[in-house]
mmCIF file of C-alpha atoms in Angstrom:
data_model
loop_
_atom_site.group_PDB
_atom_site.id
_atom_site.type_symbol
_atom_site.label_atom_id
_atom_site.label_comp_id
_atom_site.label_asym_id
_atom_site.label_seq_id
_atom_site.Cartn_x
_atom_site.Cartn_y
_atom_site.Cartn_z
ATOM 1 C CA MET J 19 130.485 69.169 118.953
ATOM 2 C CA HIS J 20 127.085 68.160 120.254
ATOM 3 C CA PHE J 21 124.432 70.637 121.329
ATOM 4 C CA MET J 22 120.746 70.699 122.188
ATOM 5 C CA ILE J 23 118.415 73.171 120.509
ATOM 6 C CA ASP J 24 115.679 74.719 122.642
ATOM 7 C CA LEU J 25 112.602 74.448 120.418
ATOM 8 C CA ARG J 26 111.043 77.479 122.086
ATOM 9 C CA ARG J 27 113.956 79.604 120.914
ATOM 10 C CA LEU J 28 113.637 78.116 117.460
ATOM 11 C CA HIS J 29 109.967 79.129 117.437
ATOM 12 C CA VAL J 30 110.928 82.722 118.234
ATOM 13 C CA LEU J 31 113.252 82.731 115.223
ATOM 14 C CA ARG J 32 110.454 81.330 113.052
ATOM 15 C CA ALA J 33 108.187 84.106 114.314
ATOM 16 C CA VAL J 34 110.735 86.781 113.383
ATOM 17 C CA SER J 35 110.851 85.375 109.864
ATOM 18 C CA HIS J 36 107.056 85.170 109.642
ATOM 19 C CA TYR J 37 106.250 88.636 111.024
ATOM 20 C CA GLY J 38 109.266 90.453 109.601
ATOM 21 C CA THR J 39 110.644 92.120 112.738
ATOM 22 C CA VAL J 40 111.654 91.131 116.249
ATOM 23 C CA THR J 41 109.123 93.599 117.658
ATOM 24 C CA ALA J 42 106.219 92.152 115.670
ATOM 25 C CA ALA J 43 107.257 88.603 116.532
ATOM 26 C CA ALA J 44 107.477 89.484 120.221
ATOM 27 C CA ARG J 45 104.031 91.050 120.129
ATOM 28 C CA ALA J 46 102.523 87.944 118.518
ATOM 29 C CA LEU J 47 104.218 85.651 121.059
ATOM 30 C CA HIS J 48 103.292 87.910 124.008
ATOM 31 C CA PHE J 49 106.969 88.583 124.760
ATOM 32 C CA THR J 50 108.739 91.853 125.316
ATOM 33 C CA THR J 51 111.022 92.807 122.444
ATOM 34 C CA SER J 52 114.052 92.444 124.692
ATOM 35 C CA ALA J 53 112.961 88.965 125.793
ATOM 36 C CA ALA J 54 112.503 87.845 122.176
ATOM 37 C CA SER J 55 115.901 89.268 121.259
ATOM 38 C CA GLN J 56 117.455 87.447 124.209
ATOM 39 C CA GLN J 57 115.949 84.137 123.040
ATOM 40 C CA ILE J 58 117.516 84.571 119.598
ATOM 41 C CA ARG J 59 120.887 85.645 121.014
ATOM 42 C CA GLN J 60 120.936 82.566 123.237
ATOM 43 C CA LEU J 61 120.020 80.339 120.276
ATOM 44 C CA ALA J 62 122.878 81.916 118.306
ATOM 45 C CA ARG J 63 125.288 81.179 121.180
ATOM 46 C CA ASP J 64 124.022 77.594 121.395
ATOM 47 C CA LEU J 65 124.712 77.091 117.688
ATOM 48 C CA GLY J 66 127.850 79.191 117.429
ATOM 49 C CA VAL J 67 126.552 81.235 114.471
ATOM 50 C CA ASP J 68 125.113 84.716 113.944
ATOM 51 C CA LEU J 69 121.364 84.663 113.301
ATOM 52 C CA LEU J 70 120.622 88.394 112.993
ATOM 53 C CA GLU J 71 122.590 91.187 111.354
ATOM 54 C CA PRO J 72 121.990 94.956 111.193
ATOM 55 C CA GLN J 73 119.941 96.380 108.338
ATOM 56 C CA GLY J 74 119.366 100.115 108.528
ATOM 57 C CA ARG J 75 117.644 100.785 111.837
ATOM 58 C CA GLY J 76 116.516 97.186 112.144
ATOM 59 C CA VAL J 77 117.890 93.703 111.673
ATOM 60 C CA ARG J 78 117.547 90.910 109.168
ATOM 61 C CA LEU J 79 118.109 87.182 109.212
ATOM 62 C CA THR J 80 121.539 85.955 108.226
ATOM 63 C CA ALA J 81 122.136 83.246 105.639
ATOM 64 C CA ALA J 82 122.745 80.835 108.521
ATOM 65 C CA ALA J 83 119.367 81.754 110.011
ATOM 66 C CA GLU J 84 117.616 81.215 106.661
ATOM 67 C CA SER J 85 119.244 77.783 106.386
ATOM 68 C CA LEU J 86 118.226 76.936 109.945
ATOM 69 C CA LEU J 87 114.632 77.976 109.257
ATOM 70 C CA GLU J 88 114.288 75.360 106.528
ATOM 71 C CA HIS J 89 115.067 72.721 109.141
ATOM 72 C CA ALA J 90 112.906 74.472 111.751
ATOM 73 C CA ASP J 91 109.860 74.336 109.486
ATOM 74 C CA ALA J 92 110.521 70.650 108.857
ATOM 75 C CA ILE J 93 110.832 70.006 112.608
ATOM 76 C CA GLU J 94 107.505 71.788 113.226
ATOM 77 C CA ALA J 95 105.833 69.699 110.536
ATOM 78 C CA ARG J 96 107.228 66.474 111.998
ATOM 79 C CA TRP J 97 105.907 67.376 115.445
ATOM 80 C CA ASP J 98 102.467 67.918 113.908
ATOM 81 C CA GLU J 99 102.739 64.566 112.144
ATOM 82 C CA ALA J 100 103.703 62.902 115.420
ATOM 83 C CA GLU J 101 100.611 64.355 117.067
ATOM 84 C CA GLN J 102 98.416 63.078 114.228
ATOM 85 C CA ASP J 103 99.949 59.602 114.562
ATOM 86 C CA LEU J 104 99.282 59.581 118.298
ATOM 87 C CA ARG J 105 95.644 60.500 117.666
ATOM 88 C CA ALA J 106 95.180 58.160 114.706
ATOM 89 C CA GLY J 107 93.544 55.474 116.830
ATOM 90 C CA GLU J 108 90.967 57.764 118.382
ATOM 91 C CA GLY J 109 88.325 56.903 115.786
ATOM 92 C CA SER J 110 85.667 59.429 114.755
ATOM 93 C CA PRO J 111 86.405 63.177 114.869
ATOM 94 C CA ALA J 112 86.268 64.588 118.386
ATOM 95 C CA GLY J 113 87.461 67.497 120.476
ATOM 96 C CA PRO J 114 87.839 71.144 119.442
ATOM 97 C CA LEU J 115 88.313 72.196 115.828
ATOM 98 C CA ARG J 116 89.318 75.838 115.430
ATOM 99 C CA VAL J 117 88.512 77.348 112.044
ATOM 100 C CA THR J 118 88.905 80.839 110.628
ATOM 101 C CA GLY J 119 87.700 82.676 107.559
ATOM 102 C CA PHE J 120 86.882 86.068 106.089
ATOM 103 C CA PRO J 121 83.235 87.260 106.424
ATOM 104 C CA VAL J 122 81.719 85.740 103.264
ATOM 105 C CA ALA J 123 83.466 82.417 103.869
ATOM 106 C CA VAL J 124 82.173 82.274 107.439
ATOM 107 C CA ALA J 125 78.581 83.073 106.439
ATOM 108 C CA VAL J 126 78.268 80.801 103.417
ATOM 109 C CA LEU J 127 80.757 77.979 104.059
ATOM 110 C CA LEU J 128 81.986 77.713 107.635
ATOM 111 C CA ALA J 129 78.659 78.245 109.417
ATOM 112 C CA PRO J 130 76.800 75.484 107.511
ATOM 113 C CA MET J 131 79.906 73.283 107.748
ATOM 114 C CA ALA J 132 79.834 73.611 111.530
ATOM 115 C CA ALA J 133 76.120 72.773 111.634
ATOM 116 C CA ARG J 134 76.626 69.641 109.532
ATOM 117 C CA LEU J 135 79.577 68.490 111.614
ATOM 118 C CA ARG J 136 77.585 68.981 114.818
ATOM 119 C CA GLU J 137 74.914 66.600 113.497
ATOM 120 C CA ARG J 138 77.313 63.972 112.154
ATOM 121 C CA HIS J 139 80.041 64.112 114.794
ATOM 122 C CA PRO J 140 78.520 65.082 118.170
ATOM 123 C CA ARG J 141 81.870 64.728 119.949
ATOM 124 C CA LEU J 142 83.430 67.367 117.703
ATOM 125 C CA SER J 143 83.282 70.999 118.826
ATOM 126 C CA VAL J 144 83.777 73.523 116.012
ATOM 127 C CA ARG J 145 84.932 77.000 117.016
ATOM 128 C CA ILE J 146 84.664 79.666 114.299
ATOM 129 C CA ARG J 147 86.592 82.920 114.231
ATOM 130 C CA GLU J 148 85.975 85.624 111.633
ATOM 131 C CA VAL J 149 89.247 87.257 110.557
ATOM 132 C CA GLU J 150 90.801 88.681 107.436
ATOM 133 C CA VAL J 151 93.033 86.523 105.252
ATOM 134 C CA ALA J 152 96.404 87.667 106.629
ATOM 135 C CA GLU J 153 95.324 86.953 110.204
ATOM 136 C CA SER J 154 94.195 83.456 109.235
ATOM 137 C CA PHE J 155 97.771 82.630 108.221
ATOM 138 C CA ASP J 156 99.091 84.185 111.429
ATOM 139 C CA LEU J 157 96.731 82.106 113.586
ATOM 140 C CA LEU J 158 97.680 78.916 111.755
ATOM 141 C CA PHE J 159 101.363 79.719 112.205
ATOM 142 C CA GLU J 160 100.844 80.386 115.912
ATOM 143 C CA GLY J 161 98.961 77.111 116.402
ATOM 144 C CA GLU J 162 95.776 78.995 117.343
ATOM 145 C CA SER J 163 93.808 77.668 114.360
ATOM 146 C CA ASP J 164 93.522 74.265 112.680
ATOM 147 C CA LEU J 165 91.866 75.158 109.390
ATOM 148 C CA ALA J 166 91.210 78.333 107.415
ATOM 149 C CA VAL J 167 89.304 79.309 104.312
ATOM 150 C CA VAL J 168 91.315 82.042 102.630
ATOM 151 C CA GLU J 169 91.419 83.973 99.410
ATOM 152 C CA ALA J 170 94.539 83.709 97.266
ATOM 153 C CA THR J 171 96.186 87.138 97.249
ATOM 154 C CA PRO J 172 99.534 88.454 95.974
ATOM 155 C CA VAL J 173 100.736 89.011 99.552
ATOM 156 C CA SER J 174 99.710 85.610 100.938
ATOM 157 C CA PRO J 175 102.365 82.939 101.554
ATOM 158 C CA PRO J 176 103.150 81.184 98.254
ATOM 159 C CA SER J 177 101.781 77.714 97.610
ATOM 160 C CA ALA J 178 105.340 76.370 97.933
ATOM 161 C CA ASP J 179 105.617 77.609 101.536
ATOM 162 C CA THR J 180 106.236 74.379 103.444
ATOM 163 C CA ARG J 181 104.729 75.722 106.670
ATOM 164 C CA PHE J 182 101.226 75.516 105.186
ATOM 165 C CA GLU J 183 99.145 73.261 102.965
ATOM 166 C CA GLN J 184 96.956 75.324 100.662
ATOM 167 C CA ARG J 185 94.437 73.466 98.531
ATOM 168 C CA PRO J 186 91.983 74.839 95.925
ATOM 169 C CA LEU J 187 88.385 75.021 97.131
ATOM 170 C CA LEU J 188 86.547 76.967 94.422
ATOM 171 C CA ASP J 189 86.814 79.716 91.839
ATOM 172 C CA GLU J 190 84.179 82.243 92.926
ATOM 173 C CA PRO J 191 82.843 84.443 90.100
ATOM 174 C CA PHE J 192 82.116 88.152 90.445
ATOM 175 C CA ASP J 193 78.727 89.449 89.289
ATOM 176 C CA LEU J 194 77.914 92.938 88.076
ATOM 177 C CA VAL J 195 75.273 94.410 90.391
ATOM 178 C CA VAL J 196 73.011 97.073 88.864
ATOM 179 C CA PRO J 197 69.675 98.725 89.746
ATOM 180 C CA VAL J 198 66.621 96.760 88.657
ATOM 181 C CA ASP J 199 65.772 99.343 85.975
ATOM 182 C CA HIS J 200 69.301 99.393 84.511
ATOM 183 C CA PRO J 201 69.605 98.560 80.757
ATOM 184 C CA LEU J 202 71.777 95.522 81.605
ATOM 185 C CA ALA J 203 69.404 94.140 84.242
ATOM 186 C CA GLY J 204 67.734 91.699 81.865
ATOM 187 C CA ARG J 205 70.902 90.405 80.215
ATOM 188 C CA ALA J 206 72.121 86.840 80.602
ATOM 189 C CA GLU J 207 75.661 88.220 80.605
ATOM 190 C CA ALA J 208 77.149 91.688 80.945
ATOM 191 C CA ASP J 209 80.158 93.133 79.164
ATOM 192 C CA LEU J 210 81.879 95.465 81.617
ATOM 193 C CA ALA J 211 82.734 97.818 78.756
ATOM 194 C CA ASP J 212 79.020 98.711 78.686
ATOM 195 C CA VAL J 213 79.327 100.343 82.126
ATOM 196 C CA ALA J 214 82.729 101.954 81.542
ATOM 197 C CA HIS J 215 81.337 105.493 81.888
ATOM 198 C CA GLU J 216 79.192 104.893 84.967
ATOM 199 C CA ALA J 217 79.962 105.629 88.599
ATOM 200 C CA TRP J 218 81.354 102.694 90.555
ATOM 201 C CA ILE J 219 81.038 101.527 94.142
ATOM 202 C CA ALA J 220 84.207 99.762 95.228
ATOM 203 C CA PRO J 221 85.854 98.068 98.198
ATOM 204 C CA LEU J 222 88.621 99.895 100.036
ATOM 205 C CA PRO J 223 91.905 100.279 98.092
ATOM 206 C CA GLN J 224 93.746 97.690 100.215
ATOM 207 C CA SER J 225 91.057 95.041 99.694
ATOM 208 C CA PRO J 226 91.906 92.083 97.423
ATOM 209 C CA CYS J 227 88.453 92.468 95.856
ATOM 210 C CA ARG J 228 89.388 96.008 94.798
ATOM 211 C CA THR J 229 92.336 94.508 92.935
ATOM 212 C CA HIS J 230 90.019 92.054 91.166
ATOM 213 C CA MET J 231 87.601 94.860 90.230
ATOM 214 C CA VAL J 232 90.352 97.045 88.761
ATOM 215 C CA ALA J 233 91.821 94.085 86.855
ATOM 216 C CA ALA J 234 88.436 93.082 85.404
ATOM 217 C CA CYS J 235 87.707 96.640 84.294
ATOM 218 C CA GLY J 236 91.222 96.952 82.874
ATOM 219 C CA ALA J 237 90.676 93.779 80.837
ATOM 220 C CA ALA J 238 87.512 95.422 79.464
ATOM 221 C CA GLY J 239 89.534 98.475 78.435
ATOM 222 C CA PHE J 240 88.818 101.118 81.075
ATOM 223 C CA THR J 241 89.634 102.378 84.552
ATOM 224 C CA PRO J 242 86.546 102.523 86.795
ATOM 225 C CA ASP J 243 85.396 105.895 88.129
ATOM 226 C CA VAL J 244 85.161 105.014 91.827
ATOM 227 C CA VAL J 245 82.734 107.406 93.525
ATOM 228 C CA HIS J 246 81.767 105.496 96.687
ATOM 229 C CA LEU J 247 83.702 103.126 98.990
ATOM 230 C CA ALA J 248 82.139 100.365 101.088
ATOM 231 C CA VAL J 249 83.451 97.555 103.296
ATOM 232 C CA ASP J 250 80.291 95.453 103.663
ATOM 233 C CA TRP J 251 78.731 93.940 100.547
ATOM 234 C CA ASN J 252 75.214 94.809 101.734
ATOM 235 C CA VAL J 253 76.243 98.440 102.080
ATOM 236 C CA THR J 254 77.428 98.221 98.487
ATOM 237 C CA ALA J 255 74.066 96.709 97.481
ATOM 238 C CA HIS J 256 72.114 99.534 99.142
ATOM 239 C CA LEU J 257 74.199 102.140 97.320
ATOM 240 C CA VAL J 258 73.492 100.378 94.013
ATOM 241 C CA ALA J 259 69.775 100.174 94.868
ATOM 242 C CA HIS J 260 69.676 103.960 95.241
ATOM 243 C CA GLY J 261 71.154 104.414 91.774
ATOM 244 C CA LEU J 262 74.489 105.700 93.010
ATOM 245 C CA GLY J 263 76.615 103.402 90.873
ATOM 246 C CA VAL J 264 77.333 99.825 89.810
ATOM 247 C CA ALA J 265 79.565 97.275 91.489
ATOM 248 C CA LEU J 266 81.294 93.919 91.161
ATOM 249 C CA VAL J 267 80.240 91.591 93.984
ATOM 250 C CA PRO J 268 81.461 88.017 94.623
ATOM 251 C CA ARG J 269 78.871 85.328 93.915
ATOM 252 C CA LEU J 270 78.832 83.964 97.475
ATOM 253 C CA ALA J 271 78.036 87.334 99.077
ATOM 254 C CA ARG J 272 74.455 87.184 100.328
ATOM 255 C CA LEU J 273 72.723 90.471 99.560
ATOM 256 C CA THR J 274 69.513 91.786 101.150
ATOM 257 C CA PRO J 275 66.835 90.046 99.046
ATOM 258 C CA GLU J 276 64.209 92.821 98.876
ATOM 259 C CA LEU J 277 66.537 95.406 97.337
ATOM 260 C CA PRO J 278 65.670 96.561 93.770
ATOM 261 C CA ILE J 279 68.921 95.295 92.282
ATOM 262 C CA VAL J 280 69.949 92.588 89.817
ATOM 263 C CA ARG J 281 73.095 90.464 89.699
ATOM 264 C CA VAL J 282 74.338 89.861 86.149
ATOM 265 C CA PRO J 283 77.104 87.338 85.304
ATOM 266 C CA CYS J 284 80.112 88.967 83.644
ATOM 267 C CA ALA J 285 81.710 88.201 80.306
ATOM 268 C CA GLY J 286 85.232 86.927 80.818
ATOM 269 C CA ARG J 287 84.202 85.465 84.162
ATOM 270 C CA PRO J 288 86.295 87.522 86.601
ATOM 271 C CA HIS J 289 86.740 85.496 89.776
ATOM 272 C CA ARG J 290 88.741 85.005 92.938
ATOM 273 C CA LYS J 291 90.306 81.762 94.114
ATOM 274 C CA LEU J 292 89.299 80.429 97.519
ATOM 275 C CA LEU J 293 91.587 77.943 99.254
ATOM 276 C CA THR J 294 91.567 75.791 102.340
ATOM 277 C CA CYS J 295 94.697 76.057 104.436
ATOM 278 C CA THR J 296 96.156 74.039 107.302
ATOM 279 C CA ARG J 297 99.588 73.745 108.817
ATOM 280 C CA SER J 298 101.729 71.226 106.994
ATOM 281 C CA GLY J 299 100.208 67.766 107.460
ATOM 282 C CA GLY J 300 97.159 69.153 109.257
ATOM 283 C CA HIS J 301 94.710 67.592 106.790
ATOM 284 C CA ARG J 302 95.556 64.171 108.261
ATOM 285 C CA ARG J 303 93.730 64.977 111.482
ATOM 286 C CA ALA J 304 90.315 63.285 111.473
ATOM 287 C CA ALA J 305 88.450 66.449 112.459
ATOM 288 C CA VAL J 306 90.118 68.515 109.739
ATOM 289 C CA ALA J 307 89.505 65.802 107.135
ATOM 290 C CA ALA J 308 85.800 65.731 108.039
ATOM 291 C CA ALA J 309 85.603 69.512 107.814
ATOM 292 C CA LEU J 310 87.333 69.549 104.420
ATOM 293 C CA GLU J 311 84.870 66.990 103.074
ATOM 294 C CA GLU J 312 81.937 69.177 104.123
ATOM 295 C CA LEU J 313 83.553 72.318 102.726
ATOM 296 C CA ARG J 314 84.098 70.737 99.331
ATOM 297 C CA ALA J 315 80.423 69.732 99.135
ATOM 298 C CA LEU J 316 79.226 73.165 100.249
ATOM 299 C CA ALA J 317 81.540 74.966 97.819
ATOM 300 C CA ALA J 318 80.301 72.885 94.879
ATOM 301 C CA ALA J 319 76.678 73.652 95.758
ATOM 302 C CA ALA J 320 77.286 77.328 96.474
ATOM 303 C CA VAL J 321 78.370 78.263 92.942
ATOM 304 C CA ALA J 322 76.216 75.738 91.077
#
């Protein structure tokens, strides 16, 4: 039996797998839930297999759907490769380059990267979008972004996920931030155990940086007494400056310079891993390759 697969329907199935539910996939694709469900039912009829099965009040992918998705991801990657091959003769980087990153990455890496690319490749137009890590993966999956700087987190797609290419960019250390008159302010290195009994200023519980803070304190033998919560690193710095607690802040975060605070490197070097991410094969595009080259240089200088 011969049949033709509608790639649009295949993309809907990929979206259900990526977002976890038909409703979430439909929302991301700007479909109604019923329209997305209809696309999958028609794909199932085309193939003669069941693709969804009931699970509680929802549905889940069948084994046949999981098998099909492996091929669907490969098809998507081959289409991207075909596009790169068609553009291979265009010469220097040109056209739009859509990049995403979380706030610190945008401020310290992506903004200067865009400025450098503008000088070196005038025909290239970089478009930056500040988003959190999970949304960066969503935008790459949807084809709305070409390159992202992300933080490795336990809930991010694994490095073996064939839909994406994740490459190490840098290991960013965390510094202990204390008031300028704190006993540790003059140290070349701080042992977190020395601040075990102090008040702490922390990111929100769902933040990956909160996980790093708790892990670093746990390795030093204590659970931090979190008194204040802050989203923005400069808010954290102002709370420290007023003597309301201490904090762990990533090295790349640019803090208000006139504040009476000191950043002290930590024993054990707690850090977070920053990665670059593209869709599979995306690094072959001339514009992305140029951006990656600049990012590597900026990352090396940023933590030097």
